[in-house]
Short mmCIF file of C-alpha atoms in Angstrom, two decimals:
data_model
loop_
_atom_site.label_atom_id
_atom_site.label_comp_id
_atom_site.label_asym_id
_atom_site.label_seq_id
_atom_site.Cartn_x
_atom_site.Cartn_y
_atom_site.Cartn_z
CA UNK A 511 0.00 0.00 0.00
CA UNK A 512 1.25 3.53 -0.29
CA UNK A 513 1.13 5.52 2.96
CA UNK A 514 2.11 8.85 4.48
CA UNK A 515 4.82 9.34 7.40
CA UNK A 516 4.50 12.45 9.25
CA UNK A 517 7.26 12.98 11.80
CA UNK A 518 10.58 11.36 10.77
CA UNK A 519 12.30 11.16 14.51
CA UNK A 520 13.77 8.01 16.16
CA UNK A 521 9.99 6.19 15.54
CA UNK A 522 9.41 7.59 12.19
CA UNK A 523 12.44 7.32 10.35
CA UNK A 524 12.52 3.49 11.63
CA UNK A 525 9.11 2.99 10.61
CA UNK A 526 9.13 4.36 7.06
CA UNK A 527 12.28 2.14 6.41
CA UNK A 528 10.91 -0.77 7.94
CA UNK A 529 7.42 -0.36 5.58
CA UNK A 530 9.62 0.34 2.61
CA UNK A 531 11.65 -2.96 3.29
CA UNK A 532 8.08 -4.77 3.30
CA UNK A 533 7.00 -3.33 0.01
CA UNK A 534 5.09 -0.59 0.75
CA UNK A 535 5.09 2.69 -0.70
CA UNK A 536 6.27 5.74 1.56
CA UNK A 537 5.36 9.44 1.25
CA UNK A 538 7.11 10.85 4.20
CA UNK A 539 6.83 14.58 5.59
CA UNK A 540 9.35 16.12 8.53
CA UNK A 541 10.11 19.94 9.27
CA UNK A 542 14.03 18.91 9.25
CA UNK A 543 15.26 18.52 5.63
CA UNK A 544 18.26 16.19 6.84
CA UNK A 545 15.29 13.82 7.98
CA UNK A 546 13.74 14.27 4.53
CA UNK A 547 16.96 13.45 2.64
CA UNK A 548 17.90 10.39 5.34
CA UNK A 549 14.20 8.84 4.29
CA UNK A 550 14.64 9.52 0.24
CA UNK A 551 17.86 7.92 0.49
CA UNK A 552 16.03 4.49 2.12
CA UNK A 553 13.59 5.12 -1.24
CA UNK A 554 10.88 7.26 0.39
CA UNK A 555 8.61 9.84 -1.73
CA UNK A 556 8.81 12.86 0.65
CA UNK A 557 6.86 15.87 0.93
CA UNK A 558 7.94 19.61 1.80
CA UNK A 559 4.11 20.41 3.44
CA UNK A 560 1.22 18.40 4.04
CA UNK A 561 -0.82 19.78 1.53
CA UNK A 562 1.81 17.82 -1.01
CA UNK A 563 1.90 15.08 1.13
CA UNK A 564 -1.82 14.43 0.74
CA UNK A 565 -1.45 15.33 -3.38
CA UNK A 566 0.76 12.65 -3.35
CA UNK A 567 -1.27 9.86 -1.75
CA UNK A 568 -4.25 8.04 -3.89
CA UNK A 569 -7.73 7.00 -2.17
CA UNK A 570 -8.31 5.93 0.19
CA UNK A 571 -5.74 7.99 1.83
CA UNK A 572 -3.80 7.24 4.42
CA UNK A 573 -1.57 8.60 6.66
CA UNK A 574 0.64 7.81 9.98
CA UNK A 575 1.39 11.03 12.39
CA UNK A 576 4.03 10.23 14.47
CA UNK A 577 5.29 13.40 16.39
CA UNK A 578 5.06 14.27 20.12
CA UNK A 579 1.75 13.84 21.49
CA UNK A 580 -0.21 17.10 22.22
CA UNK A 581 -0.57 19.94 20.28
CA UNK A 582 2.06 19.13 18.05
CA UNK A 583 -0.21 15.75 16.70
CA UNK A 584 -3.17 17.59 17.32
CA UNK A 585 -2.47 20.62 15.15
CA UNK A 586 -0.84 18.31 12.74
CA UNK A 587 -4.21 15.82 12.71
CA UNK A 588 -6.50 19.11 12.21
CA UNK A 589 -4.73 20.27 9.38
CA UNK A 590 -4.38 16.98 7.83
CA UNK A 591 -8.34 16.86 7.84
CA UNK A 592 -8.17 19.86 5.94
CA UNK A 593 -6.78 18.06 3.23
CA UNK A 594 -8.16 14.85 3.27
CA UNK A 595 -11.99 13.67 2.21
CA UNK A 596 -14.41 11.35 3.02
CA UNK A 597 -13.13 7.46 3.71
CA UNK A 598 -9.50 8.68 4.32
CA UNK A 599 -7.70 7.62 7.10
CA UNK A 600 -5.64 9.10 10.44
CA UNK A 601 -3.48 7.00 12.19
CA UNK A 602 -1.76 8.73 15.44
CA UNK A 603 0.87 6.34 16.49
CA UNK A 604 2.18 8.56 19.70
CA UNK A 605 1.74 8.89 22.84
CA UNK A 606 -1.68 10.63 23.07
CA UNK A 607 -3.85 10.41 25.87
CA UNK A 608 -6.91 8.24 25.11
CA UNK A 609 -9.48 10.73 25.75
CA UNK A 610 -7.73 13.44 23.15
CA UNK A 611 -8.42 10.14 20.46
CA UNK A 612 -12.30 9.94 21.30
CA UNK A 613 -12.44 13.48 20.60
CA UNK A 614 -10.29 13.50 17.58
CA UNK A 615 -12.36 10.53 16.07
CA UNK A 616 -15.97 12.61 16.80
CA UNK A 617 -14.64 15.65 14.81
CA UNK A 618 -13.26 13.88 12.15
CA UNK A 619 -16.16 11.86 12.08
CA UNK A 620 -18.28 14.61 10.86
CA UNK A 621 -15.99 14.93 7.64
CA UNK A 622 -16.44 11.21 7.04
CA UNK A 623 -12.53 10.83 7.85
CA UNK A 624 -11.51 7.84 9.45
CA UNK A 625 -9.06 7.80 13.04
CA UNK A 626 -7.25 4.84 14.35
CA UNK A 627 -5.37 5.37 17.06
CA UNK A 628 -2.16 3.01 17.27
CA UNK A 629 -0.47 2.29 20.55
CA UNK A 630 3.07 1.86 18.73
CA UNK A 631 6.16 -0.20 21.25
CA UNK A 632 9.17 -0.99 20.35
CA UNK A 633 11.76 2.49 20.22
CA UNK A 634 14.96 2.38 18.59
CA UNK A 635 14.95 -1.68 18.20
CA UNK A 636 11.51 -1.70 16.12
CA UNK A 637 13.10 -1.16 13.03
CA UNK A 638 14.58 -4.79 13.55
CA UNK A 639 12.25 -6.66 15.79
CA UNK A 640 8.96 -4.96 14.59
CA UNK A 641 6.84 -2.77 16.94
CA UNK A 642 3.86 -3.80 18.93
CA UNK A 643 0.31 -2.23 18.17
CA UNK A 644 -2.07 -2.09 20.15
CA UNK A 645 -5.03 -0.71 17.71
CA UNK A 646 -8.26 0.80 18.33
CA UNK A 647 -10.70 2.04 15.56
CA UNK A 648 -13.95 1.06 13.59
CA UNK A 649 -13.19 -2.14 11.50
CA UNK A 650 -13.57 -0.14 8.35
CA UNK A 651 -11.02 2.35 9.41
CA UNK A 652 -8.14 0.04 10.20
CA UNK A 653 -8.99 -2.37 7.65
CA UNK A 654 -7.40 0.37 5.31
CA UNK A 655 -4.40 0.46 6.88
CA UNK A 656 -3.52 -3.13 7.95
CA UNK A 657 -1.18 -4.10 5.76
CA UNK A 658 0.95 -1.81 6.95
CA UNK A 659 -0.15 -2.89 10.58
CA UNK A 660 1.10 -6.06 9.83
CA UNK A 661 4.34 -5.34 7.80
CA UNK A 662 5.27 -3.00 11.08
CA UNK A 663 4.46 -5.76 13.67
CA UNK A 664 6.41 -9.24 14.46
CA UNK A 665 4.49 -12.06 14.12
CA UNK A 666 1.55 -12.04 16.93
CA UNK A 667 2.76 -8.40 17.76
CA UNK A 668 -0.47 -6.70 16.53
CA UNK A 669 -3.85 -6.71 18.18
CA UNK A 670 -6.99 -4.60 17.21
CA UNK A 671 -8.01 -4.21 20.78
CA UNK A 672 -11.33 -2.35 20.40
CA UNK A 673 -12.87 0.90 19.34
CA UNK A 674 -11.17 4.80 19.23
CA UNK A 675 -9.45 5.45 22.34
CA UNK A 676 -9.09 1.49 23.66
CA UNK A 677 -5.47 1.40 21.45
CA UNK A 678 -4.06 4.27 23.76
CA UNK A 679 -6.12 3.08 26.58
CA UNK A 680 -4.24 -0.14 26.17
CA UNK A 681 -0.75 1.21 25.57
CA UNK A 682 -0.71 3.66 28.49
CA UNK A 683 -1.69 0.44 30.84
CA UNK A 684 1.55 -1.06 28.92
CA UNK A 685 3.69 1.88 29.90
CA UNK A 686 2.52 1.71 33.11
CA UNK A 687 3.44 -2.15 33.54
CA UNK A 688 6.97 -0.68 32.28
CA UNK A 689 7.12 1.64 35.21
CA UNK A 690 6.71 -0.98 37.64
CA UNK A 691 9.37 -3.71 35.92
CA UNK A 692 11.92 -1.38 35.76
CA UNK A 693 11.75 -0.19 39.41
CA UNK A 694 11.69 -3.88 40.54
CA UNK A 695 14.49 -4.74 38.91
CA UNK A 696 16.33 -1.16 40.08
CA UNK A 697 15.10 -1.85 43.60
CA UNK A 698 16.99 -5.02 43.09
CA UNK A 699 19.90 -4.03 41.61
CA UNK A 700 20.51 -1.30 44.67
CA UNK A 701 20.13 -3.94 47.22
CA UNK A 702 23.08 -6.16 44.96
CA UNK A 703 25.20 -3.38 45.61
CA UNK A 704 24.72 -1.97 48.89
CA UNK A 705 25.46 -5.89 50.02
CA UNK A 706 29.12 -6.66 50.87
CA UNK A 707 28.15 -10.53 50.01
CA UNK A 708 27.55 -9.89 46.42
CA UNK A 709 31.03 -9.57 44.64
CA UNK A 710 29.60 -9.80 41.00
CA UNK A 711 26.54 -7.96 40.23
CA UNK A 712 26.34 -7.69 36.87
CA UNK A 713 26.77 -11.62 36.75
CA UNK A 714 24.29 -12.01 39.29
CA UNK A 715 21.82 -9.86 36.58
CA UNK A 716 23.36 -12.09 33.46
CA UNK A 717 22.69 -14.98 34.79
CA UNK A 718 19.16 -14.27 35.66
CA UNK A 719 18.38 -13.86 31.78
CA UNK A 720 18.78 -17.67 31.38
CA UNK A 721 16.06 -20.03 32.66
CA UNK A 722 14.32 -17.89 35.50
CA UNK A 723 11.20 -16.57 36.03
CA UNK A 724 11.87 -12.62 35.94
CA UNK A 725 13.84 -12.97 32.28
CA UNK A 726 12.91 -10.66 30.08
CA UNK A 727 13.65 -8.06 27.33
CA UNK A 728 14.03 -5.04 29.81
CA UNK A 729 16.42 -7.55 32.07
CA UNK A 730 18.49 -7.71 28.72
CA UNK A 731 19.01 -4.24 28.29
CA UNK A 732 19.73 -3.91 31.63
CA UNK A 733 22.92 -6.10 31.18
CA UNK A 734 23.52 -4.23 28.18
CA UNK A 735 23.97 -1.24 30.17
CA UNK A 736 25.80 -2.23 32.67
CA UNK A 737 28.25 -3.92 30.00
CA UNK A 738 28.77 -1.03 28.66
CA UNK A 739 28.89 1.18 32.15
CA UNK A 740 29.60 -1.10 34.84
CA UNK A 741 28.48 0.60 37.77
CA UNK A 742 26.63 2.92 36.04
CA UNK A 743 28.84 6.05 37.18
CA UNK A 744 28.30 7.65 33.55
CA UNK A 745 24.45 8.06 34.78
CA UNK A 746 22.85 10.27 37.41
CA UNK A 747 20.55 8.57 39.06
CA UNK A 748 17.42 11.18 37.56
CA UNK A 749 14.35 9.86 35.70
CA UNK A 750 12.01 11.62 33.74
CA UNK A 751 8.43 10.62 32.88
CA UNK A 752 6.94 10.64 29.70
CA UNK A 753 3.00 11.06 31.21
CA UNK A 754 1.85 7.87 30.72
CA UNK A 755 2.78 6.61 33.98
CA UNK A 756 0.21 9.67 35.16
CA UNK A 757 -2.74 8.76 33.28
CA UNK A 758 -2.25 5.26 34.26
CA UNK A 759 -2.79 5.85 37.92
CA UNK A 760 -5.30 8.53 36.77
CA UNK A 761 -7.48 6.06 35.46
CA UNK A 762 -6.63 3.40 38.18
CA UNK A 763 -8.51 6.08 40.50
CA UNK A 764 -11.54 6.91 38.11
CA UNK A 765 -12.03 2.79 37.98
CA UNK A 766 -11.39 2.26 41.41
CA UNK A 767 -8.57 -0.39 40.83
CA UNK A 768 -5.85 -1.18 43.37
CA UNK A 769 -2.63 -0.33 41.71
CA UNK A 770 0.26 0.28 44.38
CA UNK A 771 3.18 -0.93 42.67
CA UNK A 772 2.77 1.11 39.82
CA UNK A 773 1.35 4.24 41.49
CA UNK A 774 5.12 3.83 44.11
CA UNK A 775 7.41 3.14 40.52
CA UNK A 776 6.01 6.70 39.42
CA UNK A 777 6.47 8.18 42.17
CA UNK A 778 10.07 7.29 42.82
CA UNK A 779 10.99 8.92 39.87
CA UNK A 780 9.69 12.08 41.39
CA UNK A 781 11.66 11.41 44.32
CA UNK A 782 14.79 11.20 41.63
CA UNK A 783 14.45 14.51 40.90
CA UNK A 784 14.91 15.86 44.42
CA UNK A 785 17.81 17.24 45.70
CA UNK A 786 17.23 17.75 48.90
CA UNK A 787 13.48 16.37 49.60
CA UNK A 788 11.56 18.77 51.48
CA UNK A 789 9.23 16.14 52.65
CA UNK A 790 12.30 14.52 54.55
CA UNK A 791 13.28 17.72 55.97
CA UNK A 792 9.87 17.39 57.92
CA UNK A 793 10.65 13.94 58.80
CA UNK A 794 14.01 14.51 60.28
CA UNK A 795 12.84 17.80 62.12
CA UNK A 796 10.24 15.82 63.51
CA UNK A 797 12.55 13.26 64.59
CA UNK A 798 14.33 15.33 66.27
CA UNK A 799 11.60 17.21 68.45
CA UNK A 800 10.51 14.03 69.73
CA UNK A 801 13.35 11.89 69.92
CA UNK A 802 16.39 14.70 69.97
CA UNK A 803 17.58 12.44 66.85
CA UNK A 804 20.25 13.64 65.22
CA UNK A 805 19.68 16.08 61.47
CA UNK A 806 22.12 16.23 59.06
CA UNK A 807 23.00 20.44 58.72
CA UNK A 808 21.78 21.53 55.00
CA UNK A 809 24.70 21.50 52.44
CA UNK A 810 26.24 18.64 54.24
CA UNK A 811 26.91 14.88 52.86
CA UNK A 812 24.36 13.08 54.30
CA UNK A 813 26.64 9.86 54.72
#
């Protein structure tokens, strides 16, 4: 099939090339004209606006926008509608929030333009291994774009997971999950070293990829990392979140589901970004009007 790729980062740029090794044809669109050249040298069409983008592309039209989520794939979806007519297709393959999909779908609903919104895993490595989608959309809608659903995903990788919104829904859960891996296994990895027992770590962490229960892709990289940083002293120990992490617990509270582990793995990386943590300033004042327990004087190492 011939499709458009809007946003040509780390995603995009693996994408296109990964849709152009399966056969398909690839109009792709980026502000950056290196990005442009990189995907015309892989055999991409490209595009210098959207308004050629769509020119280029026959019915039904399709197109993937894969840019930061927010008002960057929202301004880019409206003006896309602009262009395209009735029985087209949308696919937004970013991190949106579900609830921004239902509303995209109703409006371009009323120009008889079709939305799917694609939960899209698999970063840097996709181009490779194939990215996981978790779909949502009317049957109609993502029957136009499957084949490229299916060139993008490994084998058993894709799932059409319900209507607008439930693809999103379903990734978000999915980054959530992430949050809550990755602590566990950092949790672990702290205790390994604070412990004078354990003389090899990153063995310890290797050999746990073969033939145990808690192997798994993330446990690889972690070895990876540690391979190539043993000890990890090229890293501060600060980590960001991309939002998802938020509207999981979000919607664990609007459903009324239990979810500590998660809910403590996002907060921990707020507690990363802390200094000097004012709510443990309270804690060790306190200590020390009840207990005359020693503080540790501000500006001070702590150890």
């Amino acid at each position: 099939m011939r499709i458009g790729m809007i946003g040509l980062g780390k995603m995009g740029a693996n994408m296109t090339e990964r849709l152009l090794k399966g056969g398909h044809e690839v109009v792709a669109y980026d502000l950056s004209a290196d990005a442009l050249k990189q995907a015309e040298s892989k055999g991409a069409d490209t595009a210098s606006t959207l308004a050629e983008l769509a020119g280029k592309l026959g019915a039904p039209r399709s197109a993937w926008v894969m840019v930061p989520a927010g008002a960057p794939t929202n301004d880019t979806i409206d003006e896309l509608a602009g262009l395209f007519a009735p029985g087209d297709v949308i696919v937004d393959g970013g991190n949106s929030n579900y609830k921004e999909a239902i509303d995209i779908a109703a409006r371009l609903e009323k120009s008889g333009i079709g939305f799917v919104d694609a939960g899209t895993s698999g970063g840097v490595w996709g181009l490779t291994e194939g990215y996981c989608l978790m779909v949502g959309g009317s049957n109609e809608s993502v029957g136009v774009v499957e084949p490229a659903l299916r060139t993008l995903a490994p084998e058993g990788g894709y799932a059409h997971v319900g209507p607008v919104g439930a693809g999103h829904f379903v990734k978000m859960v999915h980054n959530g999950i992430e949050y809550g891996i990755m602590q566990a296994y950092a949790e672990g990895y702290e205790l390994l070293t604070a412990a004078d027992i354990v003389t090899d770590v990153a063995g310890a962490f290797r050999s746990w990829r073969e033939g145990t229960v808690i192997r798994s892709w993330l446990l690889d990289l972690l070895v990876r990392a540690l391979d190539e940083d043993p000890g990890l002293t090229k890293i501060r120990g600060v980590a960001q979140d991309s939002g998802e992490g938020r509207w999981t617990v979000q919607a664990a509270i609007d459903h009324a589901v239990p979810m500590p582990v998660i809910s403590s793995a996002l907060f921990a990386r707020f507690a990363s970004r802390q200094d000097d943590s004012p709510a443990m300033k309270v804690v060790a004042a306190l200590r020390n009007q009840f207990g005359g327990h020693a503080v540790t004087a501000s500006g001070t190492d702590p150890a």
